[in-house]
Coordinates of C-alpha atoms in Angstrom, one line a residue:
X156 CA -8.7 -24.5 -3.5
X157 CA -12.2 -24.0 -6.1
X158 CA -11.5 -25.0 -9.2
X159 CA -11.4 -22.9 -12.4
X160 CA -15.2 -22.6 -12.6
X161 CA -15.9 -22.3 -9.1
X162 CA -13.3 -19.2 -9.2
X163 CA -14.2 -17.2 -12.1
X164 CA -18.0 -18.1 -13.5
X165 CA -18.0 -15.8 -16.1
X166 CA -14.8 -16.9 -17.6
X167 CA -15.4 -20.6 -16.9
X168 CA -15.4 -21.5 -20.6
X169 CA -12.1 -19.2 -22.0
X170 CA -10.1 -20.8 -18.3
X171 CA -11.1 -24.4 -19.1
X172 CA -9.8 -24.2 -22.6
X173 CA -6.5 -22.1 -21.7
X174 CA -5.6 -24.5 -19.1
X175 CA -6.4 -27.2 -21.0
X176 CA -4.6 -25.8 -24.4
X177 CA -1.5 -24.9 -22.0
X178 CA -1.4 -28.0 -20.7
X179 CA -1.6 -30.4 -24.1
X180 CA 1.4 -27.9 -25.3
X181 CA 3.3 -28.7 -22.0
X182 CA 3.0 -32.5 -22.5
X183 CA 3.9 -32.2 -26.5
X184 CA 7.2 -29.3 -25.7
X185 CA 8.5 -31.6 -22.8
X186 CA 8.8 -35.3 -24.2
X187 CA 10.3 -37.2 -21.8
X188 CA 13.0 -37.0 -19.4
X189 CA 15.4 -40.0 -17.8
X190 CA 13.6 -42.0 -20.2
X191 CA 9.8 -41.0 -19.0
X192 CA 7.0 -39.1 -19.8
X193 CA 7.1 -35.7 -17.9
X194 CA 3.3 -35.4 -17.5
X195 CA 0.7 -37.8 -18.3
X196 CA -2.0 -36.0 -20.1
X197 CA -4.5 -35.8 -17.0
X198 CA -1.8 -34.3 -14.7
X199 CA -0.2 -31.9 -17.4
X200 CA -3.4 -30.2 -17.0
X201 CA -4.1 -30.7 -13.2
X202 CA -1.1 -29.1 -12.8
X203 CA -1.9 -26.3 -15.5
X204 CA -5.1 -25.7 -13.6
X205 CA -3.5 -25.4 -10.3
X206 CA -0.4 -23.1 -11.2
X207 CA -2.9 -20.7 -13.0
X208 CA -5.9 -20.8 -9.8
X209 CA -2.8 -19.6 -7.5
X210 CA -1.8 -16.8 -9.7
X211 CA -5.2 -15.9 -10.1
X212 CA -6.2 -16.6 -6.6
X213 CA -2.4 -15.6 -4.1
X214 CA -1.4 -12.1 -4.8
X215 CA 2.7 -12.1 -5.7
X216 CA 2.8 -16.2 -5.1
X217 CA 6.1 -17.3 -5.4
X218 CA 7.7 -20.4 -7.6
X219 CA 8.7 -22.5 -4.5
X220 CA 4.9 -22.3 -3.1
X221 CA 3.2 -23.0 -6.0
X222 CA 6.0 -26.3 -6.2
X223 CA 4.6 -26.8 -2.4
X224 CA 1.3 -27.2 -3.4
X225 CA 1.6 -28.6 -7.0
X226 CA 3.8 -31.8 -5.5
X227 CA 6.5 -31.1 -8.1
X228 CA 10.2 -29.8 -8.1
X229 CA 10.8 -26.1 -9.0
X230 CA 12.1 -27.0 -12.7
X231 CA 8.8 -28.4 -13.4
X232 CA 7.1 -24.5 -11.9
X233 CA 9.1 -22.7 -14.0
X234 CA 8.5 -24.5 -17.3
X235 CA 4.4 -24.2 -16.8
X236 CA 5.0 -20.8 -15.7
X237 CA 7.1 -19.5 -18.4
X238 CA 4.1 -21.8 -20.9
X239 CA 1.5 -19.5 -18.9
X240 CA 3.5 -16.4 -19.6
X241 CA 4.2 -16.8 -23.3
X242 CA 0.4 -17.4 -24.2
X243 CA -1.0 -14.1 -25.4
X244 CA -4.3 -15.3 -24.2
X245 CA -3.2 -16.4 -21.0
X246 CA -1.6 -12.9 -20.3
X247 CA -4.5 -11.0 -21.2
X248 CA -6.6 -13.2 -19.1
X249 CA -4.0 -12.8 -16.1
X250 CA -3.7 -8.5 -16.1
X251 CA -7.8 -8.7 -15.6
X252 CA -7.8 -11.0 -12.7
X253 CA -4.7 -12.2 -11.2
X254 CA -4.7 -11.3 -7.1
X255 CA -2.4 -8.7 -7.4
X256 CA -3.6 -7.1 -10.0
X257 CA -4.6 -3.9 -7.5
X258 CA -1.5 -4.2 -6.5
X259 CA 0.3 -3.6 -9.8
X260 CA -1.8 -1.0 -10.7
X261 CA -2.1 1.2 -7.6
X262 CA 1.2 0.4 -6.4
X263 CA 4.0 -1.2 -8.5
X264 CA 3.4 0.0 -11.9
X265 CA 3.9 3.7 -11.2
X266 CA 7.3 2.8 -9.1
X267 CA 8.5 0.3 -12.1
X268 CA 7.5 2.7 -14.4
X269 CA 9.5 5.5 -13.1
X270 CA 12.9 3.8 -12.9
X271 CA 13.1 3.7 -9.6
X272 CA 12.7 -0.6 -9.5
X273 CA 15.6 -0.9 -12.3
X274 CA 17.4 1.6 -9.7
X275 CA 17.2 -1.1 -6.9
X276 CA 17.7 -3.9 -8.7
X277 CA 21.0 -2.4 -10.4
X278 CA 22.7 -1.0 -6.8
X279 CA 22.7 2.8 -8.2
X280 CA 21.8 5.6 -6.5
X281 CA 18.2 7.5 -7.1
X282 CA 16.2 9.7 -5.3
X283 CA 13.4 8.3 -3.8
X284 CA 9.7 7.7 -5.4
X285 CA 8.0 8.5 -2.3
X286 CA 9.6 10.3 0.7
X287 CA 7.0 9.7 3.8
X288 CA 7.3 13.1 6.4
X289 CA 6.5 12.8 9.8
X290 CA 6.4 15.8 11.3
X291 CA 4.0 15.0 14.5
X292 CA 5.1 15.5 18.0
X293 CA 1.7 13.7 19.5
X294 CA -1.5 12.1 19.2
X295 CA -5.5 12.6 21.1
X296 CA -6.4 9.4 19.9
X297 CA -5.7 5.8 21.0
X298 CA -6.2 3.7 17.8
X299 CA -6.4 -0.2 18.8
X300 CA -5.2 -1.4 15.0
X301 CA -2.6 2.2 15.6
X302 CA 1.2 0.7 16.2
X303 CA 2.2 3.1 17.6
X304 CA 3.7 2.9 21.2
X305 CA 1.4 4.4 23.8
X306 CA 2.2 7.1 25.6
X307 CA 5.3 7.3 23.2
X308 CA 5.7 11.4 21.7
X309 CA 8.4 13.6 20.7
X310 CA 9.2 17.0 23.0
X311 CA 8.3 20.6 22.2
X312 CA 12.0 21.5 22.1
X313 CA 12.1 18.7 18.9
X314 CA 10.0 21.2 16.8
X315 CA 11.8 24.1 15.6
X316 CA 15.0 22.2 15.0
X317 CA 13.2 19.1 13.1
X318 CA 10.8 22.1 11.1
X319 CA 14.3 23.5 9.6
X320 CA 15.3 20.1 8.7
X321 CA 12.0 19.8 6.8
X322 CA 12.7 22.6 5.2
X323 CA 16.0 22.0 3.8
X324 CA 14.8 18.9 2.9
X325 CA 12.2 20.2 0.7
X326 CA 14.8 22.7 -0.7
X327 CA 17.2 20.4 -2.0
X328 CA 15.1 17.6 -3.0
X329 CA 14.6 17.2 -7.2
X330 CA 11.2 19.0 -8.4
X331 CA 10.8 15.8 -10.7
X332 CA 8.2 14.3 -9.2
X333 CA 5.6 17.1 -7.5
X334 CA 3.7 14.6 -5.6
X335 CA 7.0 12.9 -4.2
X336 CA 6.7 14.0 -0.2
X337 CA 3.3 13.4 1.6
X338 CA 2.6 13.9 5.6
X339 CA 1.8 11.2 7.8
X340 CA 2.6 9.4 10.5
X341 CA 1.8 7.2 13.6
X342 CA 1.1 10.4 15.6
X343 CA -1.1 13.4 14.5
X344 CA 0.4 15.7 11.9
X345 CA -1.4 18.8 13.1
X346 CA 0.1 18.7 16.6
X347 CA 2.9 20.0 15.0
X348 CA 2.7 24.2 15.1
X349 CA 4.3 24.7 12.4
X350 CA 2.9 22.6 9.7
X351 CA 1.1 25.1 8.0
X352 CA 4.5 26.9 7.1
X353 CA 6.0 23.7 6.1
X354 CA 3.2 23.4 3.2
X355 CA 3.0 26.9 2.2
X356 CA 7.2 26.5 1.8
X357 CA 7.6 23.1 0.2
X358 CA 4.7 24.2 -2.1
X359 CA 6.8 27.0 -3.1
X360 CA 9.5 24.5 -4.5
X361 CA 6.4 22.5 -6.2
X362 CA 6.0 20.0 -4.1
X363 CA 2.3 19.0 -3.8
X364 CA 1.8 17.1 -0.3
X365 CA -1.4 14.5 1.2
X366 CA -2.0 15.3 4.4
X367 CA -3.2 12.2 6.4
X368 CA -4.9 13.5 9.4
X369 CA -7.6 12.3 12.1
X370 CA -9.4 16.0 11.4
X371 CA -9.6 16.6 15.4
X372 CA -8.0 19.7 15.1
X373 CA -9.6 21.0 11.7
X374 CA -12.1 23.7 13.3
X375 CA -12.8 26.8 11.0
X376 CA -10.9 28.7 13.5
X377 CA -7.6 26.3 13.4
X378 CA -7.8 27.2 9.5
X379 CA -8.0 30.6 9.9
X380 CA -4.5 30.9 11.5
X381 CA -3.3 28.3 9.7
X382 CA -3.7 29.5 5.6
X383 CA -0.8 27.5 4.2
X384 CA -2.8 24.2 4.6
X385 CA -4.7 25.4 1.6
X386 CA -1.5 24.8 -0.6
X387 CA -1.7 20.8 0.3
X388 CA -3.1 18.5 -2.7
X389 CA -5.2 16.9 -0.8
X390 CA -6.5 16.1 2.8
X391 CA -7.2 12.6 3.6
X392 CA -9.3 12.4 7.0
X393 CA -9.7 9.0 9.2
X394 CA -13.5 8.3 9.6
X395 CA -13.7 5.7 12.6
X396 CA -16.7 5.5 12.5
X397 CA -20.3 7.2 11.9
X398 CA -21.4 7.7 15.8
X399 CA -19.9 8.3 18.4
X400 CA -19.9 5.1 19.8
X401 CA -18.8 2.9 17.1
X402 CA -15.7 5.6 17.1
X403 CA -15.1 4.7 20.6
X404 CA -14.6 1.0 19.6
X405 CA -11.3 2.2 18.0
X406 CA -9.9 5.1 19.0
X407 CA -11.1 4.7 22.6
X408 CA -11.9 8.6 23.0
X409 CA -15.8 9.8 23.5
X410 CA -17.0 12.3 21.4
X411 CA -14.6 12.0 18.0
X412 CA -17.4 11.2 15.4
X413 CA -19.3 13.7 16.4
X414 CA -16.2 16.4 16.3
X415 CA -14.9 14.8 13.3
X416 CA -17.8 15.3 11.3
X417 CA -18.8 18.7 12.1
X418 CA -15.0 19.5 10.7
X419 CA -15.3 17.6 7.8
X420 CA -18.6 19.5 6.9
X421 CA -16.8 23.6 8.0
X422 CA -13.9 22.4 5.7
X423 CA -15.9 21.3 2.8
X424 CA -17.8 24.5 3.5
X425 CA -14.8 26.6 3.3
X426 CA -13.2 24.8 0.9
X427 CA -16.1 26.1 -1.5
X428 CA -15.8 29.8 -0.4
X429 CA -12.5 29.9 -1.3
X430 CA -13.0 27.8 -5.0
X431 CA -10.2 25.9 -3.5
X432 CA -8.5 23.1 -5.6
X433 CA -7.7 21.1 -2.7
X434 CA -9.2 17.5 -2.8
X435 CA -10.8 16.3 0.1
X436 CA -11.4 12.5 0.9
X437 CA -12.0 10.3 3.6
X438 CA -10.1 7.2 4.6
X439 CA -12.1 4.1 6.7
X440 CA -10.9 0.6 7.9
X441 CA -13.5 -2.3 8.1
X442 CA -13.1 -4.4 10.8
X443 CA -14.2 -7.4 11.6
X444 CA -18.1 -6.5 13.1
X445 CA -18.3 -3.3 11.8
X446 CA -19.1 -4.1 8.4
X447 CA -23.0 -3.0 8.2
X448 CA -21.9 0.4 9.5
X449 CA -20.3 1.1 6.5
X450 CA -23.6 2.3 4.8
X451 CA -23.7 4.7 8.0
X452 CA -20.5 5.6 7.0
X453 CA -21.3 6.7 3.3
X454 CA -24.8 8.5 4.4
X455 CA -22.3 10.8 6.8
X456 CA -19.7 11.6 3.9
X457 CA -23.1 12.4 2.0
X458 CA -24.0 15.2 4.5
X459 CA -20.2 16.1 4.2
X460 CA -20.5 16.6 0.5
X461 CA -24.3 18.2 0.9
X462 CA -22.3 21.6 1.9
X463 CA -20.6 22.0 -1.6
X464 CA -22.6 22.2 -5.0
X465 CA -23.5 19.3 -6.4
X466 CA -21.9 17.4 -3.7
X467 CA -18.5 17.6 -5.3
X468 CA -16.3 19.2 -2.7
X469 CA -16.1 15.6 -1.6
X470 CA -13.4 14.0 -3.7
X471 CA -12.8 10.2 -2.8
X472 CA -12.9 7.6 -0.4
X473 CA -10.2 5.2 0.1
X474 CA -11.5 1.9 2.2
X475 CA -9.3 -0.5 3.6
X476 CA -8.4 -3.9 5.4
X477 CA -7.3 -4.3 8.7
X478 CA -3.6 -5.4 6.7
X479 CA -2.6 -6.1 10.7
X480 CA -5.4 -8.6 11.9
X481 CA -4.8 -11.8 12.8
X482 CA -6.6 -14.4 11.5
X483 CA -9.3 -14.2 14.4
X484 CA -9.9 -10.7 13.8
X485 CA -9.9 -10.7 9.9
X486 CA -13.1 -10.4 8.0
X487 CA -13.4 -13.7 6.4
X488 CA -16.6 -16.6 6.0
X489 CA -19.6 -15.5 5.8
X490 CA -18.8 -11.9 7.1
X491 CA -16.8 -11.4 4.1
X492 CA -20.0 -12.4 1.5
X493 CA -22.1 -9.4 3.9
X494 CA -18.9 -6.9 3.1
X495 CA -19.4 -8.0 -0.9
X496 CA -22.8 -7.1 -0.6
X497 CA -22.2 -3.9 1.1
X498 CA -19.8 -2.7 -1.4
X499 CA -21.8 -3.6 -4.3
X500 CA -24.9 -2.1 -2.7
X501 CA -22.6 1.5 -2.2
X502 CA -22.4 1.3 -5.5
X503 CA -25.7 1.9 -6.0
X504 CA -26.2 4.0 -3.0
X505 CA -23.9 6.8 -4.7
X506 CA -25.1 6.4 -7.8
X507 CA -28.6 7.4 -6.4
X508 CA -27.2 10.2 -4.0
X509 CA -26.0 11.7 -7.2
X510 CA -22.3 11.1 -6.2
X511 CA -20.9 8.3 -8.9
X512 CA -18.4 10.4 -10.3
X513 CA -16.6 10.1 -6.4
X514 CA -13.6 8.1 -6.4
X515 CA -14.0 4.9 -4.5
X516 CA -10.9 3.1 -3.8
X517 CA -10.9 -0.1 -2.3
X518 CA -7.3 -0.9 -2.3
X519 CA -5.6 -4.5 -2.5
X520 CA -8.0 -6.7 -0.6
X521 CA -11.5 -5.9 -1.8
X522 CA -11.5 -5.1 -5.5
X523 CA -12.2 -8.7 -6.8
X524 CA -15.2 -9.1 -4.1
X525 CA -16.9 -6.2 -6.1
X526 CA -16.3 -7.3 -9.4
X527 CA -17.0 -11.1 -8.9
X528 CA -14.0 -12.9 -7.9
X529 CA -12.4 -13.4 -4.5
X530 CA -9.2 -13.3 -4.0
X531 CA -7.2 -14.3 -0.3
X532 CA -6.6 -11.2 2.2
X533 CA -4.4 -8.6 1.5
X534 CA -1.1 -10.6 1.4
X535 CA 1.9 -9.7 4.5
X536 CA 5.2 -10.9 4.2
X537 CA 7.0 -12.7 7.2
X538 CA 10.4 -11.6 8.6
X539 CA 12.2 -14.1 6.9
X540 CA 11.0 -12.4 3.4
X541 CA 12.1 -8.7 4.8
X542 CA 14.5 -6.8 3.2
X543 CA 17.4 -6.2 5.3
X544 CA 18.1 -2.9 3.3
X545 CA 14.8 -2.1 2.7
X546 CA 14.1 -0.3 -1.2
X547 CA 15.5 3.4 -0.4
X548 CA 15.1 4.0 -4.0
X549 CA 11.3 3.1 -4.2
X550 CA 10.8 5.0 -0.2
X551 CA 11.5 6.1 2.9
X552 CA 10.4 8.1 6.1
X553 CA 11.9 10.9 8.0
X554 CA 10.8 11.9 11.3
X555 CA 10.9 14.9 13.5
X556 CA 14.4 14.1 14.9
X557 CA 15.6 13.9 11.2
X558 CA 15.8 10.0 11.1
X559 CA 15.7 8.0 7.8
X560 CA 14.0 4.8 8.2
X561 CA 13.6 2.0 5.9
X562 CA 10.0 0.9 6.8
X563 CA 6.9 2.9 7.3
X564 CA 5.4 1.9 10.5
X565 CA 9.7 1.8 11.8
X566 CA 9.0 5.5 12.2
X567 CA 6.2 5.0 14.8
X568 CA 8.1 6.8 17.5
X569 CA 8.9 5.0 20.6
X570 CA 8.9 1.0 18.9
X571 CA 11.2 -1.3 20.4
X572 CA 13.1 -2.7 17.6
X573 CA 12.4 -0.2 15.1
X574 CA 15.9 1.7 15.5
X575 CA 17.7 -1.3 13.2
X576 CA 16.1 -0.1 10.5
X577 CA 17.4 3.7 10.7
X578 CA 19.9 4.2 7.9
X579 CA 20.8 7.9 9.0
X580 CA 20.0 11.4 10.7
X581 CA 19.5 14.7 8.2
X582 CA 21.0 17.5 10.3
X583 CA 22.1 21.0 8.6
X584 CA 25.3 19.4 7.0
X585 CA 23.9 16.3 6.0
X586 CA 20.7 16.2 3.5
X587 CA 18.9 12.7 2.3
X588 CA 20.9 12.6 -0.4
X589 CA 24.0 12.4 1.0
X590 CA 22.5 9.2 3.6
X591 CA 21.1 7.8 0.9
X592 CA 24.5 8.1 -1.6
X593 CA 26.5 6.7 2.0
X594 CA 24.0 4.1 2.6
X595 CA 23.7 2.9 -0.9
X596 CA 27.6 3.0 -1.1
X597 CA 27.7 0.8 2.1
X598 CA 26.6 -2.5 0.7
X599 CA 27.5 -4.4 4.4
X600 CA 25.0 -2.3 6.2
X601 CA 21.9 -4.5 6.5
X602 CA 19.1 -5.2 9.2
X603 CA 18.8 -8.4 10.2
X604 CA 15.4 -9.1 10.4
X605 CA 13.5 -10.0 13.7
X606 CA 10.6 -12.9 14.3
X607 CA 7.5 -9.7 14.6
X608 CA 9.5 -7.4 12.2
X609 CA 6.8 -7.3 9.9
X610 CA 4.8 -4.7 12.4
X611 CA 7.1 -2.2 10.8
X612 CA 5.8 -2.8 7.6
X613 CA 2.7 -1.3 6.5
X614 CA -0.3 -2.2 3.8
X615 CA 2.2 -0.4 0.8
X616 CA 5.5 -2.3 2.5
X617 CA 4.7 -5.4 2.4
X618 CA 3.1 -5.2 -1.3
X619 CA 6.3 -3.6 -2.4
X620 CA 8.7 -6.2 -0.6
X621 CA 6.4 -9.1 -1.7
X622 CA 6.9 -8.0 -5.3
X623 CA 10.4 -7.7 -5.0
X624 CA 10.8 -11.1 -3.3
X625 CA 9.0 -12.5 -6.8
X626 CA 11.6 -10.8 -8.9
X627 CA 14.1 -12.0 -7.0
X628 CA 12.6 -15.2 -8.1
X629 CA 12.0 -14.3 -12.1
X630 CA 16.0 -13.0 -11.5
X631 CA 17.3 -16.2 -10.5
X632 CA 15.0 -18.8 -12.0
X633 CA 14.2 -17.1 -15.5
X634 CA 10.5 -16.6 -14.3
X635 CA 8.1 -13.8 -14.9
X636 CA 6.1 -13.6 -12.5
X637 CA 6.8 -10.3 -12.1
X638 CA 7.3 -8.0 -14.9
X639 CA 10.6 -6.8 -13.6
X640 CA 12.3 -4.2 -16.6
X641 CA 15.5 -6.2 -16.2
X642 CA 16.3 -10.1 -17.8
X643 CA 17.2 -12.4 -16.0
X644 CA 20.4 -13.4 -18.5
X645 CA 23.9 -12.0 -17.2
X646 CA 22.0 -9.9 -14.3
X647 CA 24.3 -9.9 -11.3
X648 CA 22.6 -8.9 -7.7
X649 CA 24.4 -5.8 -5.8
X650 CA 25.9 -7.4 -2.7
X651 CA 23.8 -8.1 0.1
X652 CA 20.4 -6.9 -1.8
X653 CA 19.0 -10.2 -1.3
X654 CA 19.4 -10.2 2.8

C-alpha cells in the first residue's frame, strides 16, 4: 500500500499533519490499558496512516479488514476510526477523496436522502426508490460481458398479458418520485411491440422513464410508428464500439457499429425537428485492450451531435468498468496509466470540439484516475456479504411474467439460480405493493446466498449492498463509516435483515 504522499501529492503536507495530529491525540485519549501503553508514539501514527490510506484508498472498507491489515483487534479500529471521524479536518478531507466518494454521491446519497435507507434499516414498509422494468421478450446481440443466458427469451404469448401488468403497475404506483421506473434489462427493450404505449401511458401518470437500449431497432421508420418513445426522459444507447470490427469483439454480430451509428445520428436528427426535450446519451464499457479506441469512440458521438445545433442534441456519456472481469481481464498496471491519459486527454478533446458543457460520467471506478488519485477497481461484494432479503425499499425489478426480483442482473431471464431471489408475481389482483407489504411482513423469507451469487448483482447492487454491509458495521460497533441517518444507541435490527 503507497503511503500518504505517494497517494495524494497534492495533499501530502495537510495528510501528513492530520495523520500525525490524529495520531498524537490517540496516544494522549487512550493512556494505558492492563497496565500498558496502548500505542507507542511511532505506531499510534503508523496505524493512523494506515486506517486513513484504506478509507481513502478501498471503497466501503469495513472495520474487520482494516483490523486485518492494521495487526490489531477491532476495539483498537473503532477508536482511530471514531478519532478520524470526529476531526473536522479529517472529514473534509475524507468527502473530497475517500474511494467511495462516487459512490456516495451518484448512488447512496440520493437513496439515504430520500428515506428510503432509514426505511430498511427500521423493517417498515416503503415504496421503492427505483423500480427496474423489464419488458423485453429477446435480444440480436450476443454481449460476452452480457449475463444473460443464451438462447434464453420470453414467448410472444408473454406480451400482452405482462404489457397490462405494466400498466397497472404504473397506475397504482405513488407519483412521488417522477423518475422512479426506468426500462432495462438483460434482453432488448424494443423487442417488445408494445413499448411505445407503455411510455406514452406511464407518462400520463408522470412517470418519466430511461430507456436503456442497444439502438438496433431505432431507424427513423421504427420511430414513426412508434411516437410514444418521445415521452421517455432520456435514451441511453450501448456504443460497443466505433467500427464495426471492434463491435464484433463484443457483441459477436457483424455490422452493429455501423447500424448503430447511423440511428444515433436519424435520432439526434429528429430529435431536433421535433424541439424534443428528450436527452440522448451514450453508454460504453472499456475493456481490457480496447482502451485507445475510446478516442474513436468520442470522434463518432461527435458526428452524432454534428446533426443538432451547436452539437447539443447529444446530452451525456456515461463510461464504465467491466464491474464483472476477473482479475485477468480487468484494466489494471500499466494499461490503467494509458486509460488515465485517455480520459484526461477527452477532456480536452471536448473542450476543443466545442462540446464541454456534455455530461461525462465516469461512474465508481475511474473518477479519482482523472482527478489525480487512484483508487482500487470498482469494489464487488462476495456471497457471503449478500443480502438474503435484498433492500426492496431502496429497488427492485419486474419482468415480463410479472416477477419481483431482489437483484438486478436475477432478472436476466433464463439464470439458473436466479429464481431464489423472486419475492413474488404482480398479476391483476396482486400489485407491488401488496408483494412488497407481504414480503416485508414475512421476516423468515430469506435467500440463502450461493458461492457465484454475486453474478446477480450488478455495478449499482453491489455498491448499495457494500454500503449497507458498512452500516451494519457503524450499527453494531458505534462506527461511522457510513453516514447511516440512524445511531447506533438502542437501534434494534428487524429480524433476519442481517442474513
Amino acid at each position: 500500500m503507497r503511503n500518504i504522499e505517494q497517494q495524494h501529492p497534492t495533499m501530502s503536507g495537510s495528510l501528513r499533519r492530520l495523520v500525525e495530529r490524529i495520531g498524537h491525540d490517540q496516544i494522549s485519549c487512550s493512556g494505558t490499558r492492563e497496565g500498558r501503553s496502548v500505542y507507542p508514539r511511532d505506531e499510534g501514527i503508523s496505524r493512523a496512516e494506515t486506517i486513513l490510506q484504506m478509507l481513502i484508498l478501498r471503497p466501503f472498507c469495513r472495520i474487520p479488514d482494516i483490523a486485518n491489515t492494521c495487526g490489531c483487534d477491532i476495539d483498537e479500529v473503532v477508536e482511530i476510526v471514531n478519532a478520524i471521524h470526529e476531526d473536522r479536518e479529517a472529514t473534509i478531507l475524507l468527502a473530497q477523496v475517500r474511494a467511495d466518494a462516487p459512490y456516495r454521491q451518484n448512488t447512496i446519497e440520493p437513496i439515504v436522502d430520500s428515506g428510503a435507507v432509514e426505511s430498511l434499516l427500521n423493517g417498515s414498509f416503503r415504496y421503492p426508490f427505483t423500480v427496474g422494468i423489464y419488458p423485453a421478450v429477446s435480444c440480436m446481440l450476443s454481449c460476452k460481458f452480457c449475463g444473460r443466458a443464451r438462447g434464453s427469451q420470453y414467448e410472444q404469448r408473454d406480451i400482452t398479458p405482462g404489457n397490462e401488468m405494466f400498466r397497472k403497475l404504473f397506475a397504482e404506483a405513488p407519483q412521488d418520485m417522477a423518475r422512479r421506473f426506468y426500462i432495462s434489462g438483460g434482453l432488448e427493450p424494443l423487442t417488445n411491440p408494445g413499448l411505445a404505449e407503455l411510455v406514452s401511458f406511464a407518462a400520463s401518470f408522470g412517470h418519466r422513464m430511461q430507456l436503456y437500449t442497444n439502438g438496433m431497432m431505432l431507424t427513423p421508420q421504427f420511430l414513426s410508428r412508434n411516437d410514444g418513445l418521445w415521452h421517455l426522459e432520456a435514451v441511453r444507447i450501448s456504443l460497443y464500439g466505433a467500427d464495426d470490427d471492434t463491435a464484433l469483439l463484443t457483441t459477436q454480430r457483424s455490422g452493429v457499429a455501423c447500424k448503430v451509428l447511423a440511428n444515433a445520428r436519424d435520432l439526434v436528427r429528429l430529435k431536433t425537428e421535433r424541439a424534443s426535450p428528450v436527452r440522448v446519451g451514450f453508454n460504453h464499457v472499456v475493456q481490457s485492450g480496447q482502451v485507445k479506441h475510446l478516442r474513436k469512440i468520442f470522434q463518432a458521438i461527435v458526428s452524432i451531435a454534428d446533426q443538432s445545433p451547436d452539437r447539443k442534441g447529444v446530452n451525456f456519456v456515461t463510461l464504465r468498468e467491466n464491474y464483472a472481469a476477473s482479475d485477468e481481464a480487468a484494466i489494471s498496471g500499466y494499461e490503467r496509466a494509458i486509460l488515465r491519459d485517455e480520459l484526461v486527454a477527452l477532456k480536452d478533446f471536448l473542450v476543443a470540439e466545442g462540446m464541454e458543457d456534455l455530461v461525462l460520467d465516469l461512474g465508481y471506478g475511474m473518477r479519482g484516475l482523472v482527478e489525480g488519485f487512484e483508487t482500487e477497481p470498482v469494489h464487488r461484494v462476495t456471497h457471503r456479504e449478500i443480502l438474503g432479503r435484498g433492500y426492496p425499499q431502496i429497488s427492485v425489478v419486474v419482468d415480463l411474467l410479472g416477477d419481483v426480483y431482489l437483484y438486478r442482473e436475477a432478472a436476466f431471464v433464463g439464470r439458473a439460480g436466479a429464481d431464489r431471489y423472486i419475492i413474488g408475481r404482480l398479476t391483476n389482483e396482486v400489485g407491488l405493493a401488496e408483494v412488497l407489504e407481504r414480503f416485508n411482513n414475512s421476516r423468515d423469507d430469506f435467500a440463502v446466498p450461493q458461492p457465484g451469487d454475486e453474478i446477480f448483482l450488478d455495478a449499482f447492487d453491489h455498491a448499495v449492498t457494500a454500503f449497507l454491509r458498512q452500516a451494519s458495521d457503524d450499527l453494531h460497533l458505534g462506527t461511522r463509516l457510513s453516514g447511516i441517518p440512524i445511531p447506533a444507541g438502542s437501534y434494534k435490527a428487524p429480524a433476519n435483515l442481517w442474513r
